[in-house]
XYZ file of C-alpha atoms in Angstrom:
691
model
C 141.662 -9.758 -53.449
C 139.808 -7.790 -50.802
C 138.333 -9.831 -47.960
C 134.918 -8.161 -48.094
C 133.913 -6.796 -51.534
C 130.657 -5.439 -50.037
C 129.542 -4.904 -46.446
C 125.875 -5.879 -47.092
C 124.254 -8.010 -49.795
C 120.533 -8.710 -50.180
C 119.546 -12.186 -51.395
C 116.473 -11.848 -53.625
C 115.391 -15.457 -53.404
C 114.202 -18.180 -51.051
C 114.686 -21.848 -50.215
C 117.906 -23.794 -50.546
C 119.617 -21.335 -52.921
C 119.069 -18.432 -50.514
C 120.601 -20.524 -47.712
C 123.523 -21.484 -49.937
C 124.274 -17.851 -50.909
C 124.016 -16.725 -47.287
C 126.598 -19.372 -46.379
C 129.203 -17.874 -48.739
C 128.380 -14.314 -47.676
C 128.972 -15.321 -44.077
C 132.335 -16.880 -44.986
C 133.340 -13.588 -46.633
C 132.275 -11.549 -43.612
C 129.452 -9.883 -45.554
C 126.182 -8.991 -43.816
C 123.281 -10.868 -45.457
C 119.727 -9.614 -45.909
C 116.935 -12.091 -46.691
C 113.546 -11.279 -48.134
C 110.411 -13.276 -47.453
C 106.746 -13.515 -48.294
C 104.004 -14.225 -45.776
C 104.254 -17.937 -46.632
C 107.973 -17.919 -45.716
C 107.841 -15.981 -42.453
C 109.501 -18.831 -40.521
C 111.553 -20.272 -43.387
C 115.129 -21.416 -42.900
C 116.678 -18.702 -45.088
C 114.939 -16.087 -42.936
C 116.400 -17.595 -39.770
C 119.932 -17.900 -41.202
C 120.274 -14.357 -42.581
C 121.577 -11.462 -40.511
C 118.447 -9.478 -41.327
C 115.156 -10.330 -43.057
C 112.594 -8.057 -44.722
C 108.983 -8.877 -45.605
C 108.249 -8.074 -49.260
C 104.638 -9.165 -49.720
C 101.991 -11.902 -49.622
C 102.497 -15.532 -50.607
C 101.791 -15.007 -54.308
C 105.179 -14.771 -56.020
C 104.012 -12.034 -58.375
C 103.445 -9.797 -55.328
C 106.649 -10.725 -53.506
C 109.616 -12.556 -55.049
C 108.714 -11.341 -58.547
C 108.303 -7.714 -57.480
C 111.448 -5.846 -58.514
C 110.182 -2.694 -56.824
C 109.698 -4.432 -53.458
C 113.124 -6.068 -53.644
C 114.998 -2.881 -54.552
C 113.124 -0.976 -51.849
C 114.192 -3.624 -49.296
C 117.788 -3.239 -50.460
C 117.816 0.531 -50.074
C 116.047 0.325 -46.709
C 118.724 -2.033 -45.340
C 121.670 -0.199 -46.965
C 122.512 -3.238 -49.089
C 125.173 -2.420 -51.645
C 124.315 -5.341 -53.914
C 121.532 -7.792 -54.743
C 122.151 -11.473 -55.492
C 119.124 -12.869 -57.391
C 119.930 -16.603 -57.039
C 118.099 -18.521 -59.759
C 114.498 -18.500 -60.867
C 112.223 -15.567 -60.083
C 113.994 -12.362 -61.263
C 117.494 -13.797 -61.750
C 117.431 -13.233 -65.535
C 115.192 -10.169 -65.517
C 116.667 -7.127 -67.235
C 114.122 -4.880 -65.486
C 115.581 -5.803 -62.081
C 119.112 -5.122 -63.319
C 117.956 -1.714 -64.584
C 116.086 -0.949 -61.348
C 119.232 -1.791 -59.375
C 121.309 0.566 -61.510
C 118.753 3.361 -61.064
C 118.842 2.852 -57.277
C 122.632 2.730 -57.094
C 122.609 -0.944 -56.066
C 124.933 -3.473 -57.748
C 123.160 -6.338 -59.523
C 125.198 -9.522 -59.026
C 124.738 -10.789 -62.539
C 125.401 -9.901 -66.170
C 124.621 -6.620 -67.857
C 121.311 -5.697 -69.448
C 122.602 -6.501 -72.976
C 123.435 -10.105 -72.094
C 120.130 -10.535 -70.277
C 118.230 -9.055 -73.202
C 119.844 -11.184 -75.919
C 120.129 -14.449 -74.012
C 116.681 -14.069 -72.472
C 115.105 -14.576 -75.903
C 115.727 -18.007 -77.419
C 115.053 -16.863 -80.983
C 117.308 -13.840 -80.771
C 120.055 -15.745 -78.937
C 120.149 -18.510 -81.568
C 120.465 -15.986 -84.381
C 123.109 -14.105 -82.420
C 125.401 -17.048 -81.620
C 124.915 -18.614 -85.046
C 126.403 -15.462 -86.543
C 129.454 -16.064 -84.339
C 129.960 -19.563 -85.743
C 128.386 -21.518 -82.867
C 126.270 -24.455 -84.204
C 122.513 -24.310 -83.511
C 119.616 -26.763 -83.875
C 117.559 -26.415 -87.089
C 114.199 -24.722 -86.580
C 112.293 -21.444 -86.807
C 114.196 -18.216 -86.311
C 111.483 -15.573 -86.810
C 110.067 -13.768 -83.767
C 106.358 -13.162 -83.024
C 104.965 -15.912 -85.273
C 101.264 -16.680 -84.846
C 99.892 -20.229 -84.798
C 99.287 -20.342 -88.538
C 102.845 -19.246 -89.275
C 104.202 -21.761 -86.789
C 102.140 -24.520 -88.397
C 103.619 -23.658 -91.773
C 107.117 -23.532 -90.285
C 106.536 -26.927 -88.668
C 106.066 -28.512 -92.087
C 109.406 -27.059 -93.164
C 111.221 -28.002 -89.923
C 109.793 -31.515 -89.963
C 108.415 -33.821 -87.289
C 109.035 -34.708 -84.551
C 109.642 -31.229 -83.205
C 109.861 -29.319 -79.960
C 107.801 -26.223 -79.118
C 109.708 -23.868 -76.818
C 108.760 -20.534 -75.239
C 111.198 -17.920 -76.474
C 111.433 -16.234 -73.064
C 112.577 -17.932 -69.882
C 114.338 -21.227 -69.345
C 114.446 -24.364 -67.221
C 112.365 -26.308 -69.737
C 109.204 -24.476 -68.697
C 106.426 -24.816 -71.251
C 108.251 -27.109 -73.689
C 105.972 -29.437 -75.651
C 106.942 -32.415 -77.814
C 104.870 -32.753 -80.993
C 105.248 -35.846 -83.177
C 102.433 -35.372 -85.691
C 100.623 -32.391 -87.249
C 97.433 -33.336 -85.385
C 99.184 -32.747 -82.042
C 100.410 -29.271 -82.977
C 97.343 -27.109 -82.040
C 97.117 -28.521 -78.507
C 100.876 -28.229 -78.047
C 100.906 -24.596 -79.158
C 98.001 -23.734 -76.843
C 99.661 -25.340 -73.818
C 103.045 -23.758 -74.541
C 101.532 -20.279 -74.971
C 99.494 -20.586 -71.765
C 102.495 -21.676 -69.690
C 104.830 -19.096 -71.253
C 102.344 -16.291 -70.679
C 101.933 -17.238 -67.015
C 105.637 -17.847 -66.388
C 107.299 -15.070 -68.360
C 104.558 -12.658 -69.440
C 105.527 -13.437 -73.046
C 103.905 -16.196 -75.122
C 106.282 -15.976 -78.107
C 107.134 -19.490 -79.288
C 109.787 -21.127 -81.447
C 110.122 -24.555 -83.025
C 113.160 -26.828 -83.114
C 113.853 -30.163 -84.717
C 113.587 -32.804 -82.023
C 116.791 -34.787 -81.727
C 115.939 -38.314 -80.616
C 117.843 -39.657 -77.592
C 119.705 -36.379 -77.027
C 122.096 -35.637 -74.215
C 121.931 -32.335 -72.360
C 125.426 -31.036 -71.622
C 126.126 -27.560 -70.277
C 129.299 -25.567 -69.698
C 129.966 -23.263 -66.744
C 131.655 -19.954 -67.577
C 133.037 -17.076 -65.513
C 133.773 -13.632 -66.961
C 135.029 -10.486 -65.287
C 134.757 -6.801 -66.230
C 138.327 -6.766 -67.537
C 137.911 -9.085 -70.538
C 138.875 -12.407 -68.951
C 136.587 -15.355 -69.712
C 137.175 -18.940 -68.564
C 135.105 -22.110 -68.559
C 135.050 -24.546 -65.662
C 134.207 -27.631 -67.678
C 130.916 -29.289 -68.420
C 128.035 -30.868 -66.539
C 125.943 -33.797 -67.762
C 122.266 -32.987 -67.171
C 120.557 -35.626 -69.304
C 118.556 -37.268 -66.511
C 115.405 -35.184 -66.822
C 111.689 -35.582 -66.370
C 109.426 -33.280 -68.378
C 112.468 -31.124 -69.256
C 113.288 -30.620 -65.576
C 116.668 -31.913 -64.423
C 116.638 -34.578 -61.710
C 120.242 -35.799 -61.421
C 123.321 -33.943 -62.702
C 127.016 -34.744 -62.715
C 130.449 -33.429 -63.650
C 132.290 -34.212 -65.778
C 130.143 -35.817 -68.485
C 130.864 -39.514 -69.016
C 130.292 -38.961 -72.768
C 132.874 -36.388 -73.850
C 136.485 -37.014 -74.724
C 139.182 -34.418 -74.015
C 139.124 -33.003 -77.559
C 135.338 -32.462 -77.573
C 135.536 -31.091 -74.023
C 137.960 -28.418 -75.179
C 135.848 -27.550 -78.246
C 132.562 -27.243 -76.354
C 134.269 -25.185 -73.656
C 135.650 -22.736 -76.205
C 132.223 -22.501 -77.872
C 130.706 -21.588 -74.493
C 133.329 -18.883 -73.982
C 132.578 -17.504 -77.452
C 128.874 -17.294 -76.573
C 129.730 -15.338 -73.412
C 132.212 -13.136 -75.262
C 129.623 -12.252 -77.908
C 127.393 -10.469 -75.371
C 130.147 -8.963 -73.169
C 129.080 -11.337 -70.418
C 129.996 -10.594 -66.794
C 129.703 -13.017 -63.878
C 128.747 -16.686 -63.744
C 126.703 -18.148 -66.581
C 125.896 -21.492 -68.158
C 125.773 -22.299 -71.860
C 123.565 -25.294 -72.648
C 124.157 -27.648 -75.566
C 122.335 -30.603 -77.061
C 124.628 -33.490 -77.988
C 123.620 -36.502 -80.034
C 124.266 -39.805 -78.245
C 125.234 -41.313 -81.625
C 127.492 -38.369 -82.544
C 129.152 -37.252 -79.283
C 131.525 -34.957 -81.187
C 128.575 -32.942 -82.560
C 126.904 -30.360 -80.318
C 124.267 -27.635 -80.794
C 123.698 -24.434 -78.800
C 120.329 -24.401 -77.017
C 120.430 -21.386 -74.713
C 122.476 -19.493 -72.172
C 121.279 -19.214 -68.598
C 122.525 -15.832 -67.447
C 122.638 -16.787 -63.781
C 123.759 -19.409 -61.308
C 122.415 -22.910 -62.025
C 120.713 -25.277 -59.594
C 123.412 -27.857 -60.327
C 126.404 -25.550 -59.775
C 127.608 -27.558 -56.708
C 128.938 -30.424 -58.864
C 131.241 -27.984 -60.645
C 132.337 -26.525 -57.313
C 133.190 -29.977 -55.962
C 135.330 -31.047 -58.932
C 137.122 -27.696 -59.344
C 137.321 -26.447 -55.759
C 136.011 -23.046 -56.908
C 133.209 -21.240 -55.010
C 131.064 -19.824 -57.808
C 129.010 -17.584 -55.525
C 132.163 -16.031 -54.111
C 133.382 -15.247 -57.630
C 129.986 -13.810 -58.542
C 130.286 -11.414 -55.634
C 133.908 -10.500 -56.343
C 133.312 -9.936 -60.073
C 130.277 -7.753 -59.300
C 132.538 -5.666 -57.032
C 134.901 -5.119 -59.967
C 137.673 -7.538 -58.993
C 139.571 -9.257 -61.813
C 139.510 -13.014 -62.282
C 142.700 -14.593 -60.999
C 141.718 -17.949 -62.540
C 143.487 -18.997 -65.725
C 142.091 -21.560 -68.134
C 145.113 -23.849 -68.133
C 145.083 -24.007 -64.324
C 141.428 -25.147 -64.076
C 141.246 -28.936 -63.843
C 138.606 -31.436 -62.778
C 139.469 -33.533 -59.749
C 137.397 -36.679 -59.378
C 133.665 -36.851 -60.101
C 130.587 -35.221 -58.531
C 126.889 -36.045 -58.834
C 123.804 -34.252 -57.495
C 120.228 -35.367 -56.809
C 117.344 -32.940 -56.324
C 114.955 -33.685 -53.459
C 111.426 -32.610 -54.356
C 108.142 -32.448 -52.448
C 106.266 -34.791 -54.760
C 104.855 -38.316 -54.918
C 106.548 -40.122 -57.834
C 104.469 -43.278 -57.331
C 101.234 -41.346 -57.827
C 101.665 -39.145 -60.897
C 104.249 -36.909 -59.135
C 101.483 -35.088 -57.287
C 102.880 -32.185 -55.222
C 103.538 -32.800 -51.553
C 102.695 -30.289 -48.869
C 102.802 -30.445 -45.081
C 104.901 -29.778 -42.018
C 108.355 -31.282 -41.517
C 107.939 -33.630 -38.541
C 111.387 -35.222 -38.550
C 114.551 -34.570 -40.534
C 117.931 -36.253 -40.840
C 120.471 -34.938 -43.370
C 123.593 -37.105 -43.306
C 127.096 -35.897 -42.509
C 129.284 -38.322 -44.457
C 132.642 -38.207 -46.291
C 132.340 -36.624 -49.728
C 128.747 -35.465 -49.135
C 127.387 -31.919 -49.357
C 123.783 -30.982 -48.557
C 122.244 -27.738 -49.853
C 118.907 -27.573 -48.067
C 116.047 -25.320 -47.028
C 114.527 -27.871 -44.647
C 114.075 -27.549 -40.908
C 111.940 -29.427 -38.400
C 108.644 -27.605 -37.981
C 108.940 -25.859 -41.345
C 105.885 -25.808 -43.586
C 105.998 -26.861 -47.239
C 103.267 -25.085 -49.209
C 102.100 -25.272 -52.805
C 103.024 -21.638 -53.451
C 106.514 -22.201 -54.897
C 108.814 -24.636 -56.647
C 108.745 -28.073 -54.934
C 112.536 -28.451 -54.689
C 113.506 -28.798 -51.027
C 117.172 -29.755 -51.033
C 120.066 -31.100 -53.067
C 122.256 -34.013 -52.036
C 125.663 -33.865 -53.721
C 128.409 -36.481 -53.606
C 132.083 -36.358 -54.627
C 134.244 -39.395 -55.360
C 137.611 -40.186 -56.860
C 135.727 -41.609 -59.850
C 132.149 -41.823 -61.109
C 131.437 -45.178 -59.473
C 132.488 -43.956 -56.047
C 130.491 -40.734 -56.421
C 127.304 -42.666 -57.304
C 127.818 -45.102 -54.422
C 128.324 -42.239 -51.980
C 125.226 -40.426 -53.262
C 123.109 -43.554 -52.853
C 124.404 -44.013 -49.306
C 123.612 -40.386 -48.481
C 120.069 -40.714 -49.843
C 119.599 -43.936 -47.872
C 120.499 -42.025 -44.705
C 118.305 -39.012 -45.528
C 115.040 -38.904 -43.579
C 112.180 -36.514 -44.266
C 108.872 -37.153 -42.505
C 105.687 -35.105 -42.887
C 105.949 -34.370 -46.620
C 105.738 -36.705 -49.623
C 109.148 -36.747 -51.311
C 111.133 -38.372 -54.126
C 114.113 -39.808 -52.214
C 113.231 -43.432 -52.963
C 112.700 -42.532 -56.635
C 116.196 -41.010 -56.773
C 117.726 -44.189 -55.362
C 115.857 -46.319 -57.893
C 117.167 -44.143 -60.747
C 120.740 -44.377 -59.495
C 120.465 -48.181 -59.470
C 119.336 -48.388 -63.110
C 121.926 -50.220 -65.272
C 121.942 -47.485 -67.947
C 122.609 -44.806 -65.335
C 125.391 -46.838 -63.761
C 126.936 -47.314 -67.205
C 126.666 -43.608 -68.101
C 124.420 -44.485 -71.069
C 122.181 -41.448 -70.629
C 119.755 -39.349 -72.643
C 116.968 -36.917 -71.826
C 114.255 -39.552 -72.381
C 115.791 -42.256 -70.201
C 113.617 -41.502 -67.165
C 110.443 -41.731 -69.267
C 111.494 -45.206 -70.381
C 112.581 -46.374 -66.928
C 109.754 -44.933 -64.824
C 107.066 -47.571 -65.616
C 109.375 -50.367 -64.436
C 110.448 -48.783 -61.138
C 109.332 -50.916 -58.187
C 108.430 -48.658 -55.282
C 108.604 -50.268 -51.860
C 105.478 -51.085 -49.871
C 105.208 -51.060 -46.084
C 105.911 -54.607 -44.883
C 104.995 -56.510 -41.732
C 107.858 -54.904 -39.802
C 106.634 -51.401 -40.714
C 103.043 -52.144 -39.704
C 104.226 -53.835 -36.505
C 106.345 -50.786 -35.655
C 103.404 -48.456 -36.327
C 101.117 -50.470 -34.060
C 103.728 -50.708 -31.313
C 104.269 -46.944 -31.433
C 100.549 -46.387 -30.820
C 100.643 -49.132 -28.197
C 103.466 -47.298 -26.398
C 101.410 -44.091 -26.435
C 98.561 -45.923 -24.717
C 100.957 -47.433 -22.180
C 102.291 -43.983 -21.287
C 98.774 -42.590 -20.841
C 97.633 -45.478 -18.643
C 97.428 -44.477 -14.960
C 95.623 -47.583 -13.660
C 95.574 -51.258 -14.545
C 92.128 -50.727 -16.038
C 93.412 -48.194 -18.590
C 96.295 -50.291 -19.949
C 95.971 -51.182 -23.664
C 94.623 -54.698 -22.985
C 92.721 -53.772 -19.844
C 92.611 -56.192 -16.894
C 90.956 -59.606 -17.024
C 91.130 -62.944 -15.236
C 91.532 -64.988 -18.417
C 93.855 -64.622 -21.377
C 94.834 -61.091 -22.359
C 92.727 -59.508 -25.075
C 94.711 -58.139 -28.038
C 94.543 -54.434 -28.837
C 93.456 -53.732 -32.398
C 95.002 -51.099 -34.660
C 93.904 -50.374 -38.228
C 95.976 -48.565 -40.867
C 95.494 -47.460 -44.448
C 98.490 -46.928 -46.720
C 98.245 -44.757 -49.833
C 97.098 -46.915 -52.743
C 96.820 -49.997 -50.498
C 93.997 -51.685 -48.635
C 93.390 -51.469 -44.889
C 95.741 -53.500 -42.691
C 94.724 -54.782 -39.256
C 97.358 -55.238 -36.544
C 96.662 -56.995 -33.232
C 99.027 -56.432 -30.299
C 99.129 -58.494 -27.112
C 101.573 -57.728 -24.326
C 103.890 -54.759 -23.868
C 105.876 -52.743 -26.386
C 109.190 -54.340 -25.409
C 107.845 -57.892 -25.760
C 104.659 -58.264 -27.766
C 102.819 -60.893 -29.725
C 101.761 -59.165 -32.911
C 99.464 -60.329 -35.681
C 99.798 -58.404 -38.963
C 97.168 -59.191 -41.604
C 96.668 -62.616 -40.031
C 100.367 -63.485 -39.635
C 101.675 -63.966 -36.036
C 104.971 -62.311 -35.070
C 107.089 -61.734 -31.975
C 107.962 -58.047 -31.952
C 109.411 -55.267 -29.833
C 110.033 -51.552 -30.286
C 112.753 -49.431 -28.664
C 113.253 -45.685 -29.182
C 116.956 -45.075 -29.847
C 116.821 -41.307 -30.550
C 114.122 -38.703 -31.181
C 111.885 -40.110 -33.936
C 114.293 -43.040 -34.418
C 113.316 -46.599 -33.418
C 114.622 -50.142 -33.511
C 111.888 -52.638 -34.319
C 112.660 -56.324 -33.846
C 110.430 -58.848 -35.589
C 111.057 -62.574 -35.097
C 114.653 -61.862 -34.159
C 115.469 -59.452 -37.024
C 116.109 -55.845 -35.977
C 115.443 -52.905 -38.300
C 116.139 -49.215 -37.723
C 113.476 -46.802 -38.921
C 112.112 -43.333 -38.290
C 108.548 -42.560 -37.243
C 106.564 -39.438 -36.468
C 102.876 -38.869 -35.875
C 100.782 -35.915 -36.980
C 97.208 -36.403 -35.821
C 95.732 -39.354 -37.708
C 98.764 -39.592 -40.007
C 101.723 -41.756 -39.045
C 104.876 -41.350 -41.136
C 107.488 -44.110 -41.388
C 110.855 -43.963 -43.185
C 113.467 -46.631 -43.826
C 116.505 -46.510 -46.117
C 115.250 -43.414 -47.951
C 111.739 -44.788 -48.482
C 108.887 -43.165 -46.584
C 105.224 -44.057 -46.178
C 102.245 -42.230 -44.753
C 99.836 -44.496 -42.887
C 96.374 -43.271 -41.992
C 95.354 -44.340 -38.484
C 91.746 -45.448 -38.765
C 89.285 -45.219 -35.899
C 85.722 -46.533 -35.572
C 84.287 -43.549 -37.429
C 86.636 -44.153 -40.381
C 85.648 -47.828 -40.471
C 81.958 -46.951 -40.464
C 82.414 -44.387 -43.238
C 84.353 -46.904 -45.340
C 81.697 -49.553 -44.803
C 78.952 -47.166 -45.881
C 80.934 -46.078 -48.922
C 81.528 -49.704 -49.935
C 77.836 -50.406 -49.604
C 76.951 -47.405 -51.769
C 79.571 -48.265 -54.384
C 78.336 -51.840 -54.656
C 75.069 -50.686 -56.152
C 76.207 -47.573 -58.007
C 78.382 -46.570 -60.962
C 81.958 -45.257 -60.915
C 82.202 -42.040 -58.897
C 81.032 -39.175 -61.127
C 82.896 -36.495 -59.182
C 86.202 -35.024 -60.328
C 88.212 -33.750 -57.375
C 91.432 -31.779 -57.202
C 94.263 -33.968 -55.858
C 96.045 -30.911 -54.437
C 95.454 -27.269 -53.475
C 96.140 -25.059 -56.471
C 94.869 -22.673 -59.130
C 92.582 -23.487 -62.058
C 94.520 -22.471 -65.178
C 92.236 -23.923 -67.854
C 88.685 -25.215 -68.170
C 88.294 -27.538 -71.147
C 84.542 -28.192 -71.034
C 81.380 -26.245 -70.259
C 78.431 -27.232 -68.125
C 76.000 -29.247 -70.215
C 78.633 -30.659 -72.594
C 78.587 -34.343 -73.433
C 81.988 -35.834 -72.532
C 83.643 -39.236 -72.760
C 85.773 -41.047 -70.193
C 89.350 -39.744 -70.283
C 88.436 -36.375 -71.820
C 90.251 -33.368 -70.222
C 87.917 -31.259 -68.091
C 89.966 -28.921 -65.864
C 93.674 -28.132 -65.467
C 94.925 -27.228 -61.990
C 98.389 -25.768 -61.381
C 100.336 -26.237 -58.147
C 104.059 -26.066 -57.371
C 104.847 -25.183 -60.992
C 103.167 -28.337 -62.305
C 99.979 -28.535 -64.336
C 97.608 -31.413 -63.578
C 94.850 -32.057 -66.093
C 91.853 -33.806 -64.538
C 89.937 -36.173 -66.799
C 86.330 -37.298 -67.052
C 85.928 -40.564 -65.101
C 82.952 -41.775 -67.170
C 80.863 -40.886 -70.217
C 78.039 -38.454 -69.581
C 76.911 -34.880 -69.131
C 79.354 -32.599 -67.297
C 78.701 -29.906 -64.721
C 81.770 -27.689 -64.193
C 81.946 -26.012 -60.774
C 85.087 -23.876 -61.197
C 86.298 -21.133 -63.501
C 89.699 -20.126 -64.854
C 91.713 -18.482 -62.074
C 89.798 -20.036 -59.174
C 91.753 -21.280 -56.150
C 90.801 -24.809 -55.146
C 91.450 -26.802 -51.992
C 92.663 -30.374 -51.747
C 89.823 -32.753 -52.649
C 87.592 -29.917 -53.912
C 84.998 -30.952 -56.515
C 85.849 -29.210 -59.787
C 83.359 -31.040 -62.024
C 80.692 -33.739 -61.979
C 79.898 -36.123 -64.815
C 76.470 -37.741 -64.748
C 75.720 -40.870 -66.778
C 73.063 -40.360 -69.450
C 70.358 -41.848 -67.265
C 71.283 -39.856 -64.146
C 70.910 -36.031 -64.037
C 74.049 -34.247 -62.788
C 72.241 -32.717 -59.816
C 71.323 -36.123 -58.334
C 74.759 -37.739 -58.153
C 76.003 -38.932 -54.773
C 79.186 -37.408 -53.283
C 82.335 -39.468 -53.641
C 84.787 -40.311 -50.872
C 88.411 -39.385 -51.402
C 90.458 -37.515 -53.989
C 90.726 -38.114 -57.692
C 92.485 -41.341 -58.706
C 96.022 -40.358 -59.844
C 95.510 -42.544 -62.913
C 92.885 -40.040 -64.061
C 95.334 -37.132 -63.999
C 97.719 -35.925 -66.686
C 100.656 -33.924 -65.359
C 102.965 -31.445 -67.054
C 105.500 -28.945 -65.778
C 104.601 -25.270 -65.809
C 105.992 -21.962 -64.643
């Protein structure tokens, strides 16, 4: 094999996958070119590439989804090839064609494979004709809602509505009764149109308690096709994978061989070239029975678990195959060694309806431990916006067996610190500790069943004491005279310094500190403690409370103080006298008034649907406005019965906490309602994944 198949490759993506591809290019001695939007000007992939080219504004449609801008950047930088990563244009036949027209190699399959496998209806018909089993459902393209409703009666309930174009579970809707069908079709069409520019839908019989198992394939231009085994991807939330592993704990060797050969047959049927993944649905009750779902004609997010158990760099083989090199891998020589498991770190708040997290990374610790691999886009000072997918990093663990891999992953997550952005690290640890997960008793609905019982940690006395002592230390450092010390100077007993914090979803907590940071008497919510705080490293502290020492991370951003311990992080709001006065006034107003009539957006985003018109009579819980951010739709509901005034329109951009509608009780006109304090209660939000 040649050492450098190309001299320059452009990476047409962003985030952790762009960083991961650049890493392999560097190892091959290939010059890497990154592309970036205005929102990503200082992103990690831009800093790690040999060269970076601006391709447009923050909106993906004008930057990362612009084939013309990407190809122009490639020709301008003399790139011989383009690696599309995953998402965006990775399965777009138009980009492959544009590359061919420009004389640039597209690191991916040919246009025929992209065309057939990019359409779920066509792909099912195609592979079924080759003897690959498929799930019962509709197989006619371009069906309108009436035709789909008729087909639903034939397919039977429960069923799954799926956009024909695209992948990743985007737009899928579960429908259990005929009455739910119209709303499900409308939502699926809206999401599909926005995500893929194609709102064609198909229906499939819903298999209860299914397992999602996929097979990695590699194919060269010389007729060689191999599979690298399967990945278990059943731990999903809203059809988006959360934790993946290889091999599957379900399959026996005979089924593993059969499903692998079926995946190769799917690839063979479309003259596939490069790395691809064939996805199957497997019944938990009938593990020897599998059904073709779709083929992802690209690299998968979860590809690292296959790399860890096989020792094969999939990105390297993508590059070599695109350069025309033959596969030197032979099926009988590919074996799994040990077990690997991956967890996706997202910017989201699982405890509060998975609302998207945005902000600036204040502190970061990504562990370097045996058997651990981190694929990340994070850097201290980096900004996480709502413009793109919320996935920030992947933590992957390898072990000699499944138990060791899970234990190593949990340890790695426990030692991962991310301050400044809401994240799901604690949620991942809670999932890994679930008995069904530990036993390998998985299905795609497991998370939905487990989520209500997950016990998220709350900041305890040690956390509040540490927060107060950190602020106390800041005051001590600023003091230049005895009069300006935190407790001031007095002849009698020292006066305690008062600190007040508000945790998300919790009440206000008062902390009183007397003495110095290294030896203080602390009172937290009325309970006396002896406490001290010592900084052991940047943003890392040892807090000792009544003789028990705890290591934690802390970072301050204005009035927000972030604390992390063992993978769990909290954001505490530092309250001053003005905050206390505002809260007191709000409490006084609320004591004589009704529930807040205002509906506010819990995140910055785009209005994608307005479900009511000004003047309509609505009831509590009725959908009013749907806001999309970070590829998730959040439907905001009426807080009370009354007459609604809608203040936004479809397509409007809204800020965090912006009023999108007001509902006035029958006896109060909408124009006379008082403003509410704070964002919409997460309990009054319905969330679904989108493009």
